[in-house]
């Protein structure tokens, strides 16, 4: 059998493997490779192998290609930029507090306002969905680095604000050193975003599964009727009749097996990896709010974001979901900022409002 690797894929693999210390000898439709042990382990291939050959075919959808793509994005490049605004909103924040950010059941007072800087992350993720077909693409997520709050409009807005980029070594010290926590928040949001992106693809797989299952059921029903009709044939011996009756009895099981196979065939497996990240230092307005719930006080900092021209959402202090409607809930003498579901759960424990 000839495998017929795609020349573009072979070229991509060759460049990538060389960059990771592999030795490559390109053949007509495959690559002879000598890989350093660590690289061979990552790719789950022997140190000496023929990539693109029958043993390691390099095709869309092949596990080897997935591992190569993972390798290519493992060390996602990070760019650093700054966005300055010569004019920031100065007034009218009280009004936004009842509209863009709502604190349910709390007295809210705007204590102070200051111009500040905050850091944001635009995370670009690559996804591959494998089912009866393959689909891949990119999604972009915007997050506030400090809180991990998802800011859905950010990926569409930051470029138009003309960021100034820095070489990594000269990035200003404002960025939190550890990116891991923000990346984790980002990757938590990625599956939902990919699912929205794949809506049509998922629907198409579901439709095909439904169609094939329906056809399978109809086929087995017709087969059963035909076989049952055949049982009445006068020339059948008793043992032949028993044999056929047993076959009929086994049909539902056989059909169930076929349907399980179909479900496997149309199951969608998605892999997501971080492709690249842009970290942005942005001029913002920081508002200090004083909240009061049942005579318990707490101050809260919120950000007016000049990119989205609105207040950034806050994050539930229990489940980390971004929220525009906040349920400040007194708990052990302290106000917690919770989403509706978490505030319900918390007052259900009877530990809340006194
Ligand atoms: Zn919550």
Coordinates of C-alpha atoms and ligand atoms in Angstrom, one line a residue:
X1 CA 0.0 0.0 0.0
X2 CA 1.4 3.4 -0.8
X3 CA 0.7 6.0 1.8
X4 CA 1.3 9.1 -0.3
X5 CA 2.3 11.8 2.3
X6 CA 1.4 15.3 1.5
X7 CA 4.6 17.2 0.5
X8 CA 3.6 20.2 2.5
X9 CA 3.2 18.1 5.6
X10 CA 6.6 16.5 5.0
X11 CA 8.2 19.9 4.6
X12 CA 6.5 21.1 7.8
X13 CA 7.7 18.0 9.7
X14 CA 11.2 18.3 8.3
X15 CA 11.6 21.9 9.4
X16 CA 10.1 21.3 12.8
X17 CA 12.3 18.2 13.5
X18 CA 15.4 20.0 12.4
X19 CA 14.6 22.9 14.7
X20 CA 14.3 20.4 17.6
X21 CA 17.7 18.8 16.8
X22 CA 16.7 16.0 14.4
X23 CA 18.7 15.0 11.4
X24 CA 16.7 14.8 8.3
X25 CA 17.3 13.2 4.9
X26 CA 14.4 14.0 2.6
X27 CA 13.3 11.1 0.3
X28 CA 10.8 11.4 -2.5
X29 CA 7.7 10.8 -0.4
X30 CA 9.1 10.4 3.1
X31 CA 11.8 11.6 5.5
X32 CA 14.6 9.5 6.9
X33 CA 15.1 10.8 10.4
X34 CA 17.5 10.5 13.2
X35 CA 15.9 12.0 16.3
X36 CA 17.5 12.9 19.7
X37 CA 16.0 10.6 22.4
X38 CA 13.9 13.3 24.0
X39 CA 12.3 14.2 20.7
X40 CA 11.7 10.6 19.8
X41 CA 9.9 10.1 23.1
X42 CA 7.6 13.1 22.5
X43 CA 6.7 11.9 19.1
X44 CA 6.4 8.2 20.2
X45 CA 8.6 7.2 17.3
X46 CA 11.9 5.3 17.3
X47 CA 15.1 7.4 17.1
X48 CA 15.7 6.2 13.5
X49 CA 12.6 6.1 11.4
X50 CA 11.0 6.8 8.1
X51 CA 8.4 9.5 8.6
X52 CA 5.7 9.4 5.9
X53 CA 6.3 5.7 5.3
X54 CA 3.8 3.0 6.0
X55 CA 4.8 2.7 9.7
X56 CA 4.6 6.4 10.4
X57 CA 2.2 7.8 7.8
X58 CA 2.0 11.6 7.9
X59 CA -1.6 12.4 6.9
X60 CA -4.2 14.7 8.2
X61 CA -5.8 13.0 11.2
X62 CA -2.8 10.8 11.9
X63 CA -1.6 10.6 15.5
X64 CA 1.9 11.5 14.4
X65 CA 0.8 14.7 12.8
X66 CA -1.2 15.6 16.0
X67 CA 2.0 15.1 18.0
X68 CA 4.0 17.2 15.6
X69 CA 1.4 20.0 15.9
X70 CA 1.5 19.7 19.7
X71 CA 5.3 20.0 19.5
X72 CA 5.1 23.1 17.3
X73 CA 2.8 24.9 19.8
X74 CA 4.2 23.5 23.0
X75 CA 6.4 26.5 23.6
X76 CA 3.8 29.1 22.6
X77 CA 5.4 32.4 21.7
X78 CA 4.4 35.3 23.9
X79 CA 4.5 38.9 22.7
X80 CA 4.4 41.9 25.0
X81 CA 2.8 45.2 24.2
X82 CA 1.5 48.4 25.7
X83 CA -1.6 50.4 24.8
X84 CA -1.7 54.0 25.8
X85 CA -4.7 56.3 25.8
X86 CA -4.2 60.0 25.9
X87 CA -7.7 60.6 27.3
X88 CA -9.5 58.4 29.7
X89 CA -13.1 58.7 30.9
X90 CA -13.3 61.0 33.9
X91 CA -16.9 61.0 35.1
X92 CA -20.2 59.2 34.9
X93 CA -19.0 56.0 36.5
X94 CA -21.8 55.9 39.2
X95 CA -24.3 55.4 36.4
X96 CA -22.3 52.5 34.9
X97 CA -22.4 50.8 38.3
X98 CA -26.1 50.2 38.0
X99 CA -25.9 49.0 34.3
X100 CA -22.6 47.3 33.4
X101 CA -21.8 46.0 36.9
X102 CA -24.6 45.4 39.3
X103 CA -24.2 44.6 43.0
X104 CA -27.4 43.0 44.0
X105 CA -28.7 43.9 47.4
X106 CA -25.7 46.1 48.4
X107 CA -25.2 49.8 49.0
X108 CA -22.4 50.9 46.7
X109 CA -20.4 54.0 47.0
X110 CA -17.7 55.2 44.6
X111 CA -14.9 56.1 47.0
X112 CA -12.2 57.1 44.5
X113 CA -11.1 57.0 40.9
X114 CA -7.5 56.8 39.7
X115 CA -5.7 56.3 36.4
X116 CA -3.7 53.1 36.4
X117 CA -2.4 50.3 34.3
X118 CA -3.6 46.8 34.1
X119 CA -2.5 43.8 32.1
X120 CA -4.6 41.7 29.7
X121 CA -3.9 38.5 27.8
X122 CA -5.1 37.5 24.3
X123 CA -4.6 33.8 24.0
X124 CA -4.7 32.2 20.6
X125 CA -5.5 28.5 20.7
X126 CA -5.3 25.9 18.0
X127 CA -7.9 23.2 18.0
X128 CA -8.3 20.0 16.0
X129 CA -11.7 18.2 16.0
X130 CA -11.6 14.6 14.8
X131 CA -14.6 12.6 13.9
X132 CA -15.7 11.1 10.6
X133 CA -14.2 14.3 9.3
X134 CA -11.4 16.5 10.5
X135 CA -11.7 20.2 11.3
X136 CA -9.2 22.6 12.7
X137 CA -8.8 26.2 13.4
X138 CA -7.9 29.0 15.8
X139 CA -9.9 30.7 18.5
X140 CA -8.9 33.8 20.4
X141 CA -9.7 34.5 24.0
X142 CA -9.3 37.7 25.9
X143 CA -8.7 37.7 29.7
X144 CA -7.9 40.2 32.4
X145 CA -4.6 38.8 33.8
X146 CA -5.2 39.7 37.4
X147 CA -8.6 38.2 37.8
X148 CA -8.8 35.7 34.9
X149 CA -12.1 37.3 33.9
X150 CA -13.0 36.5 30.3
X151 CA -13.4 39.7 28.2
X152 CA -15.0 38.4 25.0
X153 CA -14.7 41.7 23.0
X154 CA -10.9 42.0 23.7
X155 CA -9.6 39.9 20.8
X156 CA -11.4 42.0 18.3
X157 CA -10.4 45.4 19.7
X158 CA -6.7 45.3 20.8
X159 CA -5.1 45.6 17.4
X160 CA -7.0 48.7 16.3
X161 CA -5.6 50.4 19.5
X162 CA -2.1 50.3 18.0
X163 CA -0.1 48.5 20.7
X164 CA 3.6 49.2 21.0
X165 CA 5.5 46.0 21.2
X166 CA 8.6 45.3 23.3
X167 CA 11.3 42.7 22.9
X168 CA 10.6 40.1 25.7
X169 CA 13.7 41.1 27.6
X170 CA 12.5 44.7 27.7
X171 CA 8.9 44.0 28.7
X172 CA 7.9 46.4 31.6
X173 CA 7.8 44.8 35.0
X174 CA 4.0 45.3 35.4
X175 CA 3.1 41.9 34.0
X176 CA 2.6 39.2 36.7
X177 CA 5.6 37.0 36.5
X178 CA 3.7 33.8 36.6
X179 CA 1.6 33.4 33.4
X180 CA 0.6 29.8 34.3
X181 CA -2.5 30.8 36.3
X182 CA -3.8 33.1 33.6
X183 CA -3.1 30.5 30.9
X184 CA -5.0 28.0 33.1
X185 CA -8.0 30.3 33.2
X186 CA -7.8 30.8 29.5
X187 CA -7.6 27.1 28.7
X188 CA -10.6 26.5 31.0
X189 CA -12.6 28.8 28.7
X190 CA -11.2 27.4 25.5
X191 CA -13.4 24.2 25.3
X192 CA -16.6 26.3 25.5
X193 CA -15.3 28.7 22.8
X194 CA -14.2 25.9 20.6
X195 CA -17.6 24.2 21.0
X196 CA -19.3 27.4 19.8
X197 CA -16.9 27.6 16.9
X198 CA -17.7 23.9 16.0
X199 CA -21.4 24.2 16.3
X200 CA -22.1 23.5 12.6
X201 CA -19.5 20.7 12.6
X202 CA -21.0 19.1 15.7
X203 CA -24.5 19.4 14.3
X204 CA -23.5 17.9 11.0
X205 CA -21.9 14.9 12.8
X206 CA -25.1 14.5 14.9
X207 CA -27.2 14.6 11.8
X208 CA -25.2 12.0 10.1
X209 CA -25.2 9.8 13.1
X210 CA -29.0 10.1 13.4
X211 CA -29.4 9.3 9.7
X212 CA -27.1 6.3 9.8
X213 CA -28.8 5.0 13.0
X214 CA -32.2 5.4 11.4
X215 CA -31.1 3.5 8.3
X216 CA -29.6 0.8 10.4
X217 CA -32.8 0.3 12.4
X218 CA -34.8 0.2 9.2
X219 CA -32.4 -2.3 7.6
X220 CA -32.7 -4.6 10.6
X221 CA -36.4 -4.3 10.8
X222 CA -36.8 -5.2 7.2
X223 CA -34.4 -8.1 7.6
X224 CA -36.3 -9.4 10.6
X225 CA -39.6 -9.3 8.7
X226 CA -38.0 -11.1 5.8
X227 CA -36.5 -13.8 7.9
X228 CA -39.6 -14.3 9.9
X229 CA -41.6 -14.7 6.7
X230 CA -39.0 -17.3 5.6
X231 CA -39.6 -19.4 8.7
X232 CA -43.0 -20.5 7.3
X233 CA -41.3 -22.1 4.3
X234 CA -42.7 -25.7 4.1
X235 CA -39.4 -27.3 3.0
X236 CA -37.5 -26.2 6.1
X237 CA -36.4 -29.0 8.5
X238 CA -36.8 -28.5 12.2
X239 CA -33.2 -27.9 12.8
X240 CA -33.0 -25.3 10.0
X241 CA -36.0 -23.6 11.4
X242 CA -34.4 -23.5 14.9
X243 CA -31.2 -22.2 13.4
X244 CA -33.0 -19.4 11.7
X245 CA -35.1 -18.5 14.7
X246 CA -31.8 -18.2 16.7
X247 CA -30.5 -15.8 14.1
X248 CA -33.6 -13.7 14.3
X249 CA -33.3 -13.6 18.1
X250 CA -29.7 -12.4 17.7
X251 CA -30.7 -9.5 15.4
X252 CA -31.3 -6.9 18.1
X253 CA -27.9 -7.5 19.6
X254 CA -26.2 -7.3 16.2
X255 CA -28.0 -4.1 15.5
X256 CA -27.0 -2.6 18.9
X257 CA -23.4 -3.4 18.1
X258 CA -23.7 -1.7 14.7
X259 CA -25.2 1.4 16.4
X260 CA -22.3 1.5 19.0
X261 CA -19.9 1.4 16.1
X262 CA -21.6 4.3 14.4
X263 CA -21.5 6.3 17.7
X264 CA -17.8 5.7 17.8
X265 CA -17.4 6.7 14.2
X266 CA -19.2 10.0 14.8
X267 CA -17.8 10.8 18.2
X268 CA -15.9 14.1 18.1
X269 CA -12.6 14.2 19.8
X270 CA -11.2 17.7 20.2
X271 CA -7.6 18.7 21.2
X272 CA -6.8 22.2 22.1
X273 CA -3.4 23.7 22.6
X274 CA -2.2 27.2 23.3
X275 CA -0.7 28.6 20.0
X276 CA 0.5 32.1 21.0
X277 CA -0.2 34.8 23.5
X278 CA -0.2 38.5 23.5
X279 CA 0.2 40.3 26.9
X280 CA -0.9 43.9 26.9
X281 CA -0.3 46.6 29.4
X282 CA -3.2 49.0 29.1
X283 CA -4.1 52.4 30.6
X284 CA -7.3 52.0 32.6
X285 CA -9.4 53.8 35.1
X286 CA -9.4 52.1 38.5
X287 CA -12.4 52.7 40.7
X288 CA -12.5 51.9 44.4
X289 CA -15.9 51.0 45.6
X290 CA -17.2 50.7 49.1
X291 CA -19.9 48.0 49.5
X292 CA -22.2 47.6 52.4
X293 CA -24.4 44.6 53.0
X294 CA -26.2 44.2 56.3
X295 CA -23.7 46.6 57.9
X296 CA -20.8 44.5 56.7
X297 CA -18.3 46.6 54.7
X298 CA -15.9 45.8 52.0
X299 CA -13.9 47.7 49.4
X300 CA -13.7 46.4 45.9
X301 CA -11.6 47.6 42.9
X302 CA -13.2 47.6 39.5
X303 CA -11.7 48.6 36.2
X304 CA -13.1 50.8 33.5
X305 CA -11.5 49.4 30.3
X306 CA -10.9 51.9 27.5
X307 CA -10.6 49.1 24.9
X308 CA -14.1 47.9 25.5
X309 CA -15.3 51.3 26.8
X310 CA -17.0 49.6 29.7
X311 CA -16.4 48.2 33.2
X312 CA -14.6 44.8 33.2
X313 CA -16.6 42.0 34.7
X314 CA -15.7 40.7 38.1
X315 CA -15.0 37.0 38.9
X316 CA -17.0 34.9 41.3
X317 CA -14.8 34.3 44.3
X318 CA -16.1 30.8 44.6
X319 CA -16.4 29.3 41.0
X320 CA -14.3 31.9 39.1
X321 CA -16.9 32.6 36.5
X322 CA -16.9 36.2 35.1
X323 CA -20.0 38.0 36.2
X324 CA -21.7 41.3 35.5
X325 CA -24.3 40.8 38.2
X326 CA -22.6 40.3 41.5
X327 CA -24.3 38.9 44.7
X328 CA -22.2 40.3 47.6
X329 CA -22.8 37.7 50.3
X330 CA -21.7 38.1 54.0
X331 CA -19.9 35.0 55.1
X332 CA -18.2 34.8 58.5
X333 CA -18.2 38.5 58.9
X334 CA -16.8 39.2 55.5
X335 CA -18.5 40.0 52.2
X336 CA -17.8 37.5 49.4
X337 CA -18.4 38.5 45.8
X338 CA -20.4 35.6 44.4
X339 CA -22.4 34.7 41.3
X340 CA -26.1 33.9 41.7
X341 CA -25.6 30.1 41.9
X342 CA -22.8 30.3 44.4
X343 CA -24.6 32.9 46.6
X344 CA -27.6 30.6 46.6
X345 CA -25.5 27.6 47.6
X346 CA -23.7 29.7 50.3
X347 CA -27.0 31.0 51.9
X348 CA -28.4 27.5 51.7
X349 CA -25.6 26.4 54.1
X350 CA -27.2 28.8 56.6
X351 CA -23.9 30.6 57.1
X352 CA -24.7 33.8 55.4
X353 CA -27.0 36.7 56.3
X354 CA -27.5 37.3 60.0
Ligands
LIG1 ZN1 -19.9 31.3 41.4

